[in-house]
PDB file of C-alpha atoms in Angstrom:
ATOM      1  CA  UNK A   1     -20.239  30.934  31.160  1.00  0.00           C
ATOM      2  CA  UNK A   2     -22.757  28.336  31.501  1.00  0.00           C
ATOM      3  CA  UNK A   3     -22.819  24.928  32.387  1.00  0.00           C
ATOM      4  CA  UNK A   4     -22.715  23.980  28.511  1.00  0.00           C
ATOM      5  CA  UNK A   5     -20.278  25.633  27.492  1.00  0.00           C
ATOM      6  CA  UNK A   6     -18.289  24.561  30.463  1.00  0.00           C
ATOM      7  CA  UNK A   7     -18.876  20.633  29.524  1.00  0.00           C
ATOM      8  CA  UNK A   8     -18.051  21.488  26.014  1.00  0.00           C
ATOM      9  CA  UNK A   9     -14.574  22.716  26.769  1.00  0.00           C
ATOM     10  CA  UNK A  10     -13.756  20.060  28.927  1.00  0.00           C
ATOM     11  CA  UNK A  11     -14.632  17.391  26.509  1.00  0.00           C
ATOM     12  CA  UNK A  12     -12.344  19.546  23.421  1.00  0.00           C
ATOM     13  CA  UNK A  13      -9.583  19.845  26.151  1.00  0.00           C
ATOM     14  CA  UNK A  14      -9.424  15.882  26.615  1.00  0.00           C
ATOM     15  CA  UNK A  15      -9.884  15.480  22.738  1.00  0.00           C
ATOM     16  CA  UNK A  16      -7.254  17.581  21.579  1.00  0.00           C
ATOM     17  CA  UNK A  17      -4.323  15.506  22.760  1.00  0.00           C
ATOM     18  CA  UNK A  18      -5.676  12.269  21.285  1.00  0.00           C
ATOM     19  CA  UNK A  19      -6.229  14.507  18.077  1.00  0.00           C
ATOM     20  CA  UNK A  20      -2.900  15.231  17.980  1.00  0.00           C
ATOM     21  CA  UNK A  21      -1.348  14.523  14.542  1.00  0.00           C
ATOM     22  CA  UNK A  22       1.658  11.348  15.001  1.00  0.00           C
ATOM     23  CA  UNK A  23       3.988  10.538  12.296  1.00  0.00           C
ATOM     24  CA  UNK A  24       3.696   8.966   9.235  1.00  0.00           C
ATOM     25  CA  UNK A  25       5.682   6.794   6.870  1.00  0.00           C
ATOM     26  CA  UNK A  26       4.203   5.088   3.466  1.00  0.00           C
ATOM     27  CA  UNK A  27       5.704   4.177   0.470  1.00  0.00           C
ATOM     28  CA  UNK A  28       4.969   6.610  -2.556  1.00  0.00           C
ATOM     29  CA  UNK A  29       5.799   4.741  -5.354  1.00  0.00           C
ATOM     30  CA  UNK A  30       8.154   1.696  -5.963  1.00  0.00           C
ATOM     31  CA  UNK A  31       9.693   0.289  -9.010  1.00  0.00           C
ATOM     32  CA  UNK A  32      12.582  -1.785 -10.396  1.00  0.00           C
ATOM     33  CA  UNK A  33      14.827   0.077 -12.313  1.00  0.00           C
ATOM     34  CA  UNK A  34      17.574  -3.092 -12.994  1.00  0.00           C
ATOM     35  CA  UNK A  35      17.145  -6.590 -12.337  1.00  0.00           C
ATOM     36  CA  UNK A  36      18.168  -6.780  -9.245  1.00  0.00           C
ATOM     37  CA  UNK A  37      17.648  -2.731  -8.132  1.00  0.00           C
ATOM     38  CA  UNK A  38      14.362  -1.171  -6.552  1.00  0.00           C
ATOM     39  CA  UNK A  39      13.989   2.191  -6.303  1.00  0.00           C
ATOM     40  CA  UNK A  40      11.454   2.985  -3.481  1.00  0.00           C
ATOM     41  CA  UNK A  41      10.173   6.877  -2.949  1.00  0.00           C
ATOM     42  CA  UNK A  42       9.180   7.315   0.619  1.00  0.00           C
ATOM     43  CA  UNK A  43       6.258   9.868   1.773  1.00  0.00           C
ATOM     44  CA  UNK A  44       7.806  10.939   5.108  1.00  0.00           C
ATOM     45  CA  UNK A  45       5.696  12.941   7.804  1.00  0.00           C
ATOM     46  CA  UNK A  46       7.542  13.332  11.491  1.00  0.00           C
ATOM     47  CA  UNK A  47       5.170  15.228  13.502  1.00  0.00           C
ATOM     48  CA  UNK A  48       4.214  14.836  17.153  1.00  0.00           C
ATOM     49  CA  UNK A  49       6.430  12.886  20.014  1.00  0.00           C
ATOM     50  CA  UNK A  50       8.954  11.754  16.875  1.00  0.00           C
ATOM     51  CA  UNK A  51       9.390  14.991  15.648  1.00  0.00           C
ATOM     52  CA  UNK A  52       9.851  16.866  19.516  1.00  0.00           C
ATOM     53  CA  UNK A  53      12.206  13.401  20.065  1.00  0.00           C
ATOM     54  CA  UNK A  54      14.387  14.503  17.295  1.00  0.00           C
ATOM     55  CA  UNK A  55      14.674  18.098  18.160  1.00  0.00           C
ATOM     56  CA  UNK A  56      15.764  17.020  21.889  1.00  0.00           C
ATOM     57  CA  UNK A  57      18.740  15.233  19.433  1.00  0.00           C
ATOM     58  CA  UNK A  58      17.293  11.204  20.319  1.00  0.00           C
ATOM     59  CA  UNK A  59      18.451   9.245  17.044  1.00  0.00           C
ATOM     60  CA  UNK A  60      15.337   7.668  15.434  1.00  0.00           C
ATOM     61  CA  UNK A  61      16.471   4.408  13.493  1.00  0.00           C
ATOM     62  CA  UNK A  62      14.512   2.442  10.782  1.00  0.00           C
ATOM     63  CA  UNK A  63      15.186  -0.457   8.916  1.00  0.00           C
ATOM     64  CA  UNK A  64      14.373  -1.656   5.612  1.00  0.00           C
ATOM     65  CA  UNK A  65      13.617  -5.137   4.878  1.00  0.00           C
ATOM     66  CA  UNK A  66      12.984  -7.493   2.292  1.00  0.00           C
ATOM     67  CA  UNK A  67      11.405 -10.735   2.215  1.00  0.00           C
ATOM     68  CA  UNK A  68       9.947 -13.594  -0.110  1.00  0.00           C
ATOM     69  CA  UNK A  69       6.502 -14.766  -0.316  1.00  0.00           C
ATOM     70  CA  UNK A  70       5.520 -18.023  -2.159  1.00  0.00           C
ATOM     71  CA  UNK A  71       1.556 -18.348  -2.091  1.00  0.00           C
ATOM     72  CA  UNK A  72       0.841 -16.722   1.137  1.00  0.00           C
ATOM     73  CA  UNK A  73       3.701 -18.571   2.567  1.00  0.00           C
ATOM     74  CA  UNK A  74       6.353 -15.601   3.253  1.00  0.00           C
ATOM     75  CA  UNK A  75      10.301 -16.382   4.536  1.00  0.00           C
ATOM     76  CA  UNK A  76      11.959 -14.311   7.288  1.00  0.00           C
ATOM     77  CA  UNK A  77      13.440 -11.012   6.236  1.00  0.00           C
ATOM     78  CA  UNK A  78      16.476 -10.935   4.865  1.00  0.00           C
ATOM     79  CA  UNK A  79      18.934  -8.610   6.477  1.00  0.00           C
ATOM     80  CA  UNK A  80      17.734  -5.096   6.984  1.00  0.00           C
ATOM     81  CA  UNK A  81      19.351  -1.950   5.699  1.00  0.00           C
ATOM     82  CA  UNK A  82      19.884   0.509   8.480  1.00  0.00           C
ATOM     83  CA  UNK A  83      18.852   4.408   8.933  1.00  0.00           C
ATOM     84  CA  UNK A  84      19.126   6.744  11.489  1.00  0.00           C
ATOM     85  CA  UNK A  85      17.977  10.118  11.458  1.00  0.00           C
ATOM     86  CA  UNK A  86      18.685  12.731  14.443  1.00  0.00           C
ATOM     87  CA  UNK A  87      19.414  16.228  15.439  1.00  0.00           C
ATOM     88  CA  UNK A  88      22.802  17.683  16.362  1.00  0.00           C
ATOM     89  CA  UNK A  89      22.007  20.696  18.467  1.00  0.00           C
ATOM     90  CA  UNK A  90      25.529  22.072  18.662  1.00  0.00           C
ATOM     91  CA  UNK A  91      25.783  21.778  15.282  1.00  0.00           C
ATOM     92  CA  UNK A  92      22.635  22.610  14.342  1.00  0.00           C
ATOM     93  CA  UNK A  93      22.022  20.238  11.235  1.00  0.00           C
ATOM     94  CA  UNK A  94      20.077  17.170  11.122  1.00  0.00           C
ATOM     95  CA  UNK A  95      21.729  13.905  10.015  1.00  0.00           C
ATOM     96  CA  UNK A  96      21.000  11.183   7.777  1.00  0.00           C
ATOM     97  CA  UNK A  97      23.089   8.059   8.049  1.00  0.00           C
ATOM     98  CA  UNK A  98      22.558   4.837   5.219  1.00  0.00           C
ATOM     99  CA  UNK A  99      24.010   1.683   6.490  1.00  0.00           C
ATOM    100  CA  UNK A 100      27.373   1.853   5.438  1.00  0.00           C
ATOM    101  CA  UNK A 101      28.008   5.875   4.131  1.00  0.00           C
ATOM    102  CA  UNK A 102      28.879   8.513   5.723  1.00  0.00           C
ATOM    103  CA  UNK A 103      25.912  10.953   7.793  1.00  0.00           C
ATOM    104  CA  UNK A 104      24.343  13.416   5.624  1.00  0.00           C
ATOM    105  CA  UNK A 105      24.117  16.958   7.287  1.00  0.00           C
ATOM    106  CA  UNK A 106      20.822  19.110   6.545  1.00  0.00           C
ATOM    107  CA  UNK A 107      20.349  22.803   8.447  1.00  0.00           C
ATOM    108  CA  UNK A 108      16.380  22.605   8.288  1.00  0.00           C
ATOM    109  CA  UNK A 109      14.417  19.620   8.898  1.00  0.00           C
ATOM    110  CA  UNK A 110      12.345  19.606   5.218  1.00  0.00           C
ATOM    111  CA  UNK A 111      15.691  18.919   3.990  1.00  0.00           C
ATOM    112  CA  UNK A 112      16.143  15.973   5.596  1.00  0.00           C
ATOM    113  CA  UNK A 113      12.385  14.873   5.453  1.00  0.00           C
ATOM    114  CA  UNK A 114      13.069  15.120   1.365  1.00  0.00           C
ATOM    115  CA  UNK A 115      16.482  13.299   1.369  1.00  0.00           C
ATOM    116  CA  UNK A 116      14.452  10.227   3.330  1.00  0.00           C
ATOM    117  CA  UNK A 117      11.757  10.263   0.504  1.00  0.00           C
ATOM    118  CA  UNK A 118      14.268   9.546  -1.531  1.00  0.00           C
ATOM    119  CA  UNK A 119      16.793   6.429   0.373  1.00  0.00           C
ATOM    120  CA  UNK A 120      19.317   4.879  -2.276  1.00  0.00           C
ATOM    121  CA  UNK A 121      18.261   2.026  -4.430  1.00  0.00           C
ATOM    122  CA  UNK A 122      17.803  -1.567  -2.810  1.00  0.00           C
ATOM    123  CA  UNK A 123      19.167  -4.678  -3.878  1.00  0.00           C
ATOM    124  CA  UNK A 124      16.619  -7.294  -4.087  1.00  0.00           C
ATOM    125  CA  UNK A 125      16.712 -10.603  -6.040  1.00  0.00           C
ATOM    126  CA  UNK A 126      14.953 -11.095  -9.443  1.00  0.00           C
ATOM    127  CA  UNK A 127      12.068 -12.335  -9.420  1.00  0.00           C
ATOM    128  CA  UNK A 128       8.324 -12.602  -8.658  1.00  0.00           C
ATOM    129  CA  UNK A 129       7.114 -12.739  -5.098  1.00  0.00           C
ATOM    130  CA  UNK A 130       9.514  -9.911  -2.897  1.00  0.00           C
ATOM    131  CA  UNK A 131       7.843  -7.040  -0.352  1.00  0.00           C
ATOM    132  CA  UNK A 132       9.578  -4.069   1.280  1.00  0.00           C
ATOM    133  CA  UNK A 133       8.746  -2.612   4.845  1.00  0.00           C
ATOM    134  CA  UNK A 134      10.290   0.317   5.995  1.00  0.00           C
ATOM    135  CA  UNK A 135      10.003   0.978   9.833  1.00  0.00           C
ATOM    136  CA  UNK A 136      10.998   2.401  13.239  1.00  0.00           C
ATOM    137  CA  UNK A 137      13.349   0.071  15.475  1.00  0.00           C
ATOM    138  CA  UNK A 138      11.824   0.573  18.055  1.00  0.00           C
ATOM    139  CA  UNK A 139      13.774  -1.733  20.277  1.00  0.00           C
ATOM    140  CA  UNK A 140      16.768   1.073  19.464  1.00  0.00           C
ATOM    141  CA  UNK A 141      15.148   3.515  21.076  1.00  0.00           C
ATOM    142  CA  UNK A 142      15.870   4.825  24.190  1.00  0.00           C
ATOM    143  CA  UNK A 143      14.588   2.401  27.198  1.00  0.00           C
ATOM    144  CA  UNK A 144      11.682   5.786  28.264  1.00  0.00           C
ATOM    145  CA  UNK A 145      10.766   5.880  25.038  1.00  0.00           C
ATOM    146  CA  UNK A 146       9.830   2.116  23.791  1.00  0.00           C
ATOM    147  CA  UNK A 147       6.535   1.992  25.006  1.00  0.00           C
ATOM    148  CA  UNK A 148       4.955   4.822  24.360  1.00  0.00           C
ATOM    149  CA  UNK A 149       6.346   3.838  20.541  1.00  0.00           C
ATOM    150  CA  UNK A 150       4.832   0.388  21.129  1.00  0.00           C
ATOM    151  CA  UNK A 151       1.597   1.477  22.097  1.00  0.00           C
ATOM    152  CA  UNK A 152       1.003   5.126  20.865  1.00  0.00           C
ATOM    153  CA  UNK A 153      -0.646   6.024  17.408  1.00  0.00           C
ATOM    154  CA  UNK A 154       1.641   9.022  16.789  1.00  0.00           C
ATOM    155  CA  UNK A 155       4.811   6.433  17.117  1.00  0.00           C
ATOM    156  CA  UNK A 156       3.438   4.226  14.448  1.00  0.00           C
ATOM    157  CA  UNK A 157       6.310   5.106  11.677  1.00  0.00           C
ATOM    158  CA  UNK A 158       5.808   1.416   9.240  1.00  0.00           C
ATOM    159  CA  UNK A 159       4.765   1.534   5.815  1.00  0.00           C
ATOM    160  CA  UNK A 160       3.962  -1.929   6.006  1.00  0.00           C
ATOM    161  CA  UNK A 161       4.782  -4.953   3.786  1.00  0.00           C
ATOM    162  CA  UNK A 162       4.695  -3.446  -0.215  1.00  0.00           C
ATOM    163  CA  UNK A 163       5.365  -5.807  -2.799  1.00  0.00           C
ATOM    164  CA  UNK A 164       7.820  -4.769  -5.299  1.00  0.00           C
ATOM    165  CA  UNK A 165       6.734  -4.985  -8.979  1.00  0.00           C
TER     166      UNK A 165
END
């Protein structure tokens, strides 16, 4: 092998971890269906250090939260709506737990990945002026793993603020 190639697959072997696909969370599509009711379709994508997190059966919570904005002046969130998502490995399903119902059990992890796409309706006040986030609590992680989700791309699971029609 030449000297080349030898630089060339050095360089690919300390690109391919950065290159390493993360997970993902956006929202698909949002829309009021009553006055007071959004319905909010998720695109969910848990690859990487999530997705090996959740196999080792580490609970990964999110939150969903609501707040107003008046003219670029926006209130503090309202209380969030909790999720947690994780692996049972002596079970063998993957759970889904809403704030207040009981978990949802899944054998295979598309399952679950389509039940989050899909999280029940949201109450949010009529009215012009009201965003949605949906996002990792990261401070509810374990203590090992709240920095690397602080400072690594793959850990980045926020749609960001959406405003709601």
């Amino acid at each position: 092998m030449s000297f080349r190639s030898h630089w060339i697959a050095i360089v690919l072997l300390l690109l391919l971890p950065g290159a390493a696909r993360g997970g993902s969370l956006r929202v698909a599509e949002l829309q009021r269906v009553a006055a007071e009711r959004v319905q909010m379709r998720l695109q969910v994508d848990l690859e990487g250090a999530p997705a090996q997190a959740l196999e080792h059966g580490i609970t990964l919570p999110l939150v969903i939260q609501r707040r107003h904005c008046v003219q670029g002046s926006c209130n503090a969130p309202l209380p969030g709506i909790y999720l947690q998502v994780r692996y049972a490995p002596l079970q063998e399903r993957y759970l889904l737990e809403h704030q207040d119902q009981p978990a949802r059990g899944f054998a295979f992890r598309p399952s679950l990945l389509d039940a989050m796409e899909n999280p029940p309706a949201i109450m949010v006040p009529a009215g012009a002026g009201w965003e949605l986030r949906v996002r990792l609590r990261v401070r509810h992680l374990p203590p090992p793993l709240r920095l690397p989700a602080r400072l690594e791309e793959e850990w980045r699971l926020d749609t960001g603020w959406v405003a709601v029609p």
